[in-house]
XYZ file of C-alpha atoms in Angstrom:
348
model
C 13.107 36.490 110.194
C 12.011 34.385 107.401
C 14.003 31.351 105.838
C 14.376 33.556 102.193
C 15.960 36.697 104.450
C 17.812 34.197 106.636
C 19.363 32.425 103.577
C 19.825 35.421 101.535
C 22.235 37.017 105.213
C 23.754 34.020 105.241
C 25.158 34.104 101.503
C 26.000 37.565 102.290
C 28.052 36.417 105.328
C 29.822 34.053 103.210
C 31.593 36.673 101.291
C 32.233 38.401 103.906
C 33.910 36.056 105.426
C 35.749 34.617 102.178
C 38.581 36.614 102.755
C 39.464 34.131 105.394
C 41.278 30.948 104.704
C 41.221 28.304 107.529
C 44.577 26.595 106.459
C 47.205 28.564 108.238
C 49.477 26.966 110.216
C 51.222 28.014 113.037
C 55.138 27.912 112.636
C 55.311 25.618 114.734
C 52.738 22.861 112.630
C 54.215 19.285 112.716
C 54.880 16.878 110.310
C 51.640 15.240 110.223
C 49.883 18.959 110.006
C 51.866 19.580 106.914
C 50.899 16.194 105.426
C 47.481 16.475 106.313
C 47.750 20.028 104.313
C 49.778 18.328 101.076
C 47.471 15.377 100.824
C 44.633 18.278 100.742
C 45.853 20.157 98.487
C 46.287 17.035 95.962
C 42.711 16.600 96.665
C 42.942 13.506 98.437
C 40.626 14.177 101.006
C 40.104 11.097 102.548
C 44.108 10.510 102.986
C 44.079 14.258 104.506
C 41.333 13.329 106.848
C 42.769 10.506 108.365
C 46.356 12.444 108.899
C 43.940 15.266 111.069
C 42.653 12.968 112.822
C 46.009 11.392 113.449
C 47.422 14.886 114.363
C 44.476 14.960 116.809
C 44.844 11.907 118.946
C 48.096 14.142 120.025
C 46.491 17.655 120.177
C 42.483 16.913 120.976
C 42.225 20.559 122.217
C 43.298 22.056 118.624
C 40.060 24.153 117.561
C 41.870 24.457 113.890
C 42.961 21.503 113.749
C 39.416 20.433 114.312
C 38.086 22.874 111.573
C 40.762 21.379 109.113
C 39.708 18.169 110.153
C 36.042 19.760 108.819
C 37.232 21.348 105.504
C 38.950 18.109 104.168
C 35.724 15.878 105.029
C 33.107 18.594 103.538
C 35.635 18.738 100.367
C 35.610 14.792 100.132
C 31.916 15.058 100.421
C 31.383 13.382 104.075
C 29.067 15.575 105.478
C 28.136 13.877 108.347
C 31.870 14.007 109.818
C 32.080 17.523 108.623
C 29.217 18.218 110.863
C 30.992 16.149 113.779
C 34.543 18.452 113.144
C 32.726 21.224 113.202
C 31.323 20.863 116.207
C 34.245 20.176 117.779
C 36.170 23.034 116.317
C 33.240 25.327 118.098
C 33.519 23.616 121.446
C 37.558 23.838 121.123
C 37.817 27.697 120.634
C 38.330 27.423 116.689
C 38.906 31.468 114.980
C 34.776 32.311 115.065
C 34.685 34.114 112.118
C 36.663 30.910 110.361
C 33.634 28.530 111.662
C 30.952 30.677 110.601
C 32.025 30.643 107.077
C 32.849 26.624 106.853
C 29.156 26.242 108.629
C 27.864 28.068 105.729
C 29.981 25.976 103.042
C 28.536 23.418 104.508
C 25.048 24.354 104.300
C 25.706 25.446 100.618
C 27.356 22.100 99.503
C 24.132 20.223 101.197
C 22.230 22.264 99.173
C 20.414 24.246 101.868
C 21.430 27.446 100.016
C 20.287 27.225 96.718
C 23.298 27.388 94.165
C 20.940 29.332 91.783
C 20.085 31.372 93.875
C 22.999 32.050 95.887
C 25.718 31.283 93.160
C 26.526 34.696 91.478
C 26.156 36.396 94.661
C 28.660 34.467 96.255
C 31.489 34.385 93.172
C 31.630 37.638 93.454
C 35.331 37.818 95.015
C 38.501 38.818 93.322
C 39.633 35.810 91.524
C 42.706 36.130 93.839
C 41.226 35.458 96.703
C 41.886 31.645 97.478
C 38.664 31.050 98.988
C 37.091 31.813 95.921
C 37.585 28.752 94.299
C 36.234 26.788 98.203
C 32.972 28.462 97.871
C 32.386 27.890 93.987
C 33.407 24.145 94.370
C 31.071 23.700 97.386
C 28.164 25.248 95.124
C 29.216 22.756 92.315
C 28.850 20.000 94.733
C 25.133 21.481 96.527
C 23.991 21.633 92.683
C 25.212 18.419 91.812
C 23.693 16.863 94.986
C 20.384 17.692 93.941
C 20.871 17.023 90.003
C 20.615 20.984 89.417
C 22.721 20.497 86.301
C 22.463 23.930 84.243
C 23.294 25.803 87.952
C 26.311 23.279 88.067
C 27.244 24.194 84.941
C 26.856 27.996 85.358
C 29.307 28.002 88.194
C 31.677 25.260 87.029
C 32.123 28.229 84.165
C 33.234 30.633 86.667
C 35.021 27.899 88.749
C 37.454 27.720 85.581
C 38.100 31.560 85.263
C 39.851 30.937 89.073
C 43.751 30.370 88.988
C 43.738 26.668 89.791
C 46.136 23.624 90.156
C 46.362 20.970 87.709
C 44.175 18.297 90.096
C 41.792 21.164 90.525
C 41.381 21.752 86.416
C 41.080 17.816 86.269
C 38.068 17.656 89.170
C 36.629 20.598 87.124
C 36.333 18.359 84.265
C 35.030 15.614 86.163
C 32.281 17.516 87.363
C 31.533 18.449 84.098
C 31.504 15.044 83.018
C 28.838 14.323 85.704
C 26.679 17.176 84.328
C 26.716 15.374 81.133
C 25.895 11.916 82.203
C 22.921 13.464 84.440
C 22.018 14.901 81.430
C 21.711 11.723 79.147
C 24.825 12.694 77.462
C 27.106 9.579 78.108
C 28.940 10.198 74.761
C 29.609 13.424 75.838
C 30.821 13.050 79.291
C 32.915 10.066 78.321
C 35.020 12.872 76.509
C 35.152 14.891 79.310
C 36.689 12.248 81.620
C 39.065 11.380 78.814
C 40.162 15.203 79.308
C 40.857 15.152 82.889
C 42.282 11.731 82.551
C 44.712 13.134 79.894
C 45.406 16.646 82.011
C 45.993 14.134 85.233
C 46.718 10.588 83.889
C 47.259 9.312 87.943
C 43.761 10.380 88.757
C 41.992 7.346 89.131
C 38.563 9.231 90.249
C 38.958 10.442 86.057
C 39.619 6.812 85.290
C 36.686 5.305 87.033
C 34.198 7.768 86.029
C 35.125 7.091 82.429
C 35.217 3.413 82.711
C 31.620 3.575 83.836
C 30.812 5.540 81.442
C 31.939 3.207 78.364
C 30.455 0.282 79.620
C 28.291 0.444 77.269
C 29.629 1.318 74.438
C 33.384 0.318 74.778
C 32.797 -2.372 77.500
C 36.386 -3.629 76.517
C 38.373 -0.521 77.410
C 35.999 0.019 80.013
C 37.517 -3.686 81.812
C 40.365 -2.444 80.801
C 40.554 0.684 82.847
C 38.820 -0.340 85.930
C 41.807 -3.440 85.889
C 44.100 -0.320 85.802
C 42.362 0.661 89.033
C 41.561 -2.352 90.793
C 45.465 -2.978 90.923
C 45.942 -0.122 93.270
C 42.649 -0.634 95.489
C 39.540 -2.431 95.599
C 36.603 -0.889 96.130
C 32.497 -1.568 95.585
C 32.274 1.073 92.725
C 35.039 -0.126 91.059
C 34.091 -3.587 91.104
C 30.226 -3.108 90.200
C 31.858 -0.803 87.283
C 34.015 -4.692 86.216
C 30.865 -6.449 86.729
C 28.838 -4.007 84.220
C 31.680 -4.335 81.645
C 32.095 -8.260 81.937
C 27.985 -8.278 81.230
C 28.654 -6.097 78.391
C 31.191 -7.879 76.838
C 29.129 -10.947 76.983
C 31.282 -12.558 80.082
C 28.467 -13.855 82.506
C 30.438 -16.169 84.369
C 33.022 -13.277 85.582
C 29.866 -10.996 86.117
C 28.721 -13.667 88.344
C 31.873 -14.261 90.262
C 31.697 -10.428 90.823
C 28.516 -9.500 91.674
C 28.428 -12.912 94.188
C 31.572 -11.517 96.617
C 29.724 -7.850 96.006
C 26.423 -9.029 97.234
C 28.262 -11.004 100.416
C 30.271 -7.775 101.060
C 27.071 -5.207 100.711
C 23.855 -7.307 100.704
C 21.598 -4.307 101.314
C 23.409 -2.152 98.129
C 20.729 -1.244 95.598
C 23.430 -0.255 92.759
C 24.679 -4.060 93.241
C 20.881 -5.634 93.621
C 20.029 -3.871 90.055
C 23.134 -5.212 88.806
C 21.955 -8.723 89.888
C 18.991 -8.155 88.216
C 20.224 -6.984 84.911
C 22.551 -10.163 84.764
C 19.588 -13.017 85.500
C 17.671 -10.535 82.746
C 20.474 -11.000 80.188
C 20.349 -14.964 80.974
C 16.337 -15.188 80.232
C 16.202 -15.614 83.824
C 12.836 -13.418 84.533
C 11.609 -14.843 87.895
C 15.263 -14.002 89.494
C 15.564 -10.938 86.945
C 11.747 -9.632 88.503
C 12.711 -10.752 92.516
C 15.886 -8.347 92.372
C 15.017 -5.352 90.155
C 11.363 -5.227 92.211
C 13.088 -5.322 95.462
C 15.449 -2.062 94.424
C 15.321 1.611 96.842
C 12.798 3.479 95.685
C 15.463 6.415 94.914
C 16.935 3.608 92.157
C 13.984 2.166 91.088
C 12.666 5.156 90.015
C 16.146 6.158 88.199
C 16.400 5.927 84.127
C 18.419 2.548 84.160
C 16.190 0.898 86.359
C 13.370 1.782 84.634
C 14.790 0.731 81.364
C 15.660 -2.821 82.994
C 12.082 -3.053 84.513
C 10.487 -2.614 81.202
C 11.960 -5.017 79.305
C 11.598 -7.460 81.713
C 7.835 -6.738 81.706
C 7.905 -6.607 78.170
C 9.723 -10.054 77.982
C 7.749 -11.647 80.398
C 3.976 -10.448 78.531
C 2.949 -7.970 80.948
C 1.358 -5.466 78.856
C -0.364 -3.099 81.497
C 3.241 -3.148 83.456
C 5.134 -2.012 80.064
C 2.584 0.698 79.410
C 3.243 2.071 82.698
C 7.005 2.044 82.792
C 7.339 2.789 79.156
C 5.559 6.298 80.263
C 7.617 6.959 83.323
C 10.825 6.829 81.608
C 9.655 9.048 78.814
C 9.131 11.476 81.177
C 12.451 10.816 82.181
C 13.750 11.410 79.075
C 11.860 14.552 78.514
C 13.258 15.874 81.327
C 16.528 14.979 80.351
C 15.911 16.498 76.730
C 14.995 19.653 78.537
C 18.381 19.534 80.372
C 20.466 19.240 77.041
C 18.353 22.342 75.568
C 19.736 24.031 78.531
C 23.173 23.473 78.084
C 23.530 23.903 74.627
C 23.187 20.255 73.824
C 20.716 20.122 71.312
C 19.388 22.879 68.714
């Protein structure tokens, strides 16, 4: 069987099986298994996760609670311990039928099965059904993985027609937001994540997202917001967000303080070495600027920002041939991303 007529039965499968959904609990569930299933539902996956696992240092022969364990870390995008549950949830004697269709959620959010491809076909269940809205959000998420932003879109508009809870409009809108900014529409998706900030104003996943993306252009409430977050819990993201803003704003020495405990805490972090880079570039400080920004993942060296770091360093430091190269790569970038606006309506 080839790999278009094994992906093609698969998709099939997965409405078949959709009917299914893996969160039942016996009557008998304890207190943890009903946290584990609130903290879910109020999408906070990783909380949820860690109350399985919890609930399975009592019960390590529970198959579901293994394949719960497996929902909640595909859902809060941890693939790798997805796998793990999963695996697990097979060996324990987890419902077939109910692994079989989270195996294939998983392949679809990795984006083995292509969300183009496979997208309409699969949201083709009654809008009742709740696993509707599992296997549209785990196409969203395979699309977004691989920057397929007008098949993101396409679903997220189906995604919406789904009966959904207030955290689930909000995510909606922050996934929108992200089709945006891939895009080159940071104007655009800084609306967005206003919206879902508005519609959820505790959801500090809305708040970050739009922090980052004002720190350009309203680096002040940008500090502002990611204060907002940074009260409740530190993080890298949040803090390389601060650092961005401080720059922004013209506030090296905070940047520096930053960006100093980031690179102790996650030395090998390419998002953190470019912002190191950007910093000695806004001090005139080219040899430092050119040692961090040329020592960057190939994944983010390649990326639109880096680019447009890279070539005014080369152009501030006189190397012509260098700027002529990078000057062409990202305006193919940005050709691309032109293309993507046509797409979704963004331009004429």
């Amino acid at each position: 069987m080839t790999r278009r007529w094994f992906l093609v039965g698969a998709a099939t499968g997965l409405v078949a099986l959709a009917t299914f959904w893996l969160c039942i609990p016996p009557a008998w569930t304890s207190a943890t298994w009903r946290h584990a299933m609130l903290l879910e539902q109020q999408r906070d996956f990783n909380g949820s996760l860690a109350a399985w696992q919890k609930y399975l240092e009592g019960h390590p022969a529970s198959g579901a609670a293994q394949l719960n364990a497996a929902i909640v870390a595909r859902r809060g995008d941890n693939l790798p311990m997805a796998s793990e549950h999963l695996r697990l949830a097979t060996d324990r004697g987890a419902d077939p039928k109910a692994v079989a269709r989270e195996r294939l959620l998983q392949a679809v959010q990795s984006g083995e099965i292509d969300a183009t491809r496979a997208g309409l076909e699969l949201a083709t269940i009654q809008n009742k059904d709740q696993g509707t809205a599992l296997i549209l959000e785990a196409l969203i998420r395979g699309a977004l993985r691989h920057r397929r932003v007008a098949a993101a879109m396409a679903v997220l508009d189906r995604y919406e027609t789904v009966p959904l809870a207030s955290a689930d409009r909000a995510q909606a809108l922050i996934w929108r937001g992200e089709c945006w900014r891939m895009a080159g529409e940071p104007r655009r998706a800084a609306e967005v994540f206003d919206q879902a900030l508005k519609l959820e104003p505790t959801n500090d996943a809305a708040r970050l997202r739009l922090a980052e993306s004002l720190t350009q252009d309203d680096p002040a409430r940008a500090r502002a917001l990611i204060a907002d977050v940074l009260e409740r819990k530190e993080d890298p993201v949040s803090r390389l967000i601060l650092a961005r803003a401080c720059r922004n704003l013209g506030d090296l020495e905070q940047a520096e303080v930053v960006l100093t405990q980031l690179g102790r805490d996650r030395p090998a972090d390419g998002m953190v070495q470019m912002e190191r880079g950007a910093l000695a570039l806004d001090r005139g400080e080219f040899d430092g600027a050119y040692r961090w920004l040329e020592r960057l993942p190939d994944a983010i060296k390649k990326s639109p920002e880096a680019l447009a770091l890279r070539l005014r360093l080369a152009r501030a430091m006189g190397n012509t041939a260098l700027a002529t190269t990078l000057a062409g790569e990202l305006a193919a970038l940005e050709s691309e991303q032109n293309q993507a606006r046509k797409n979704l309506g963004g331009l004429p």
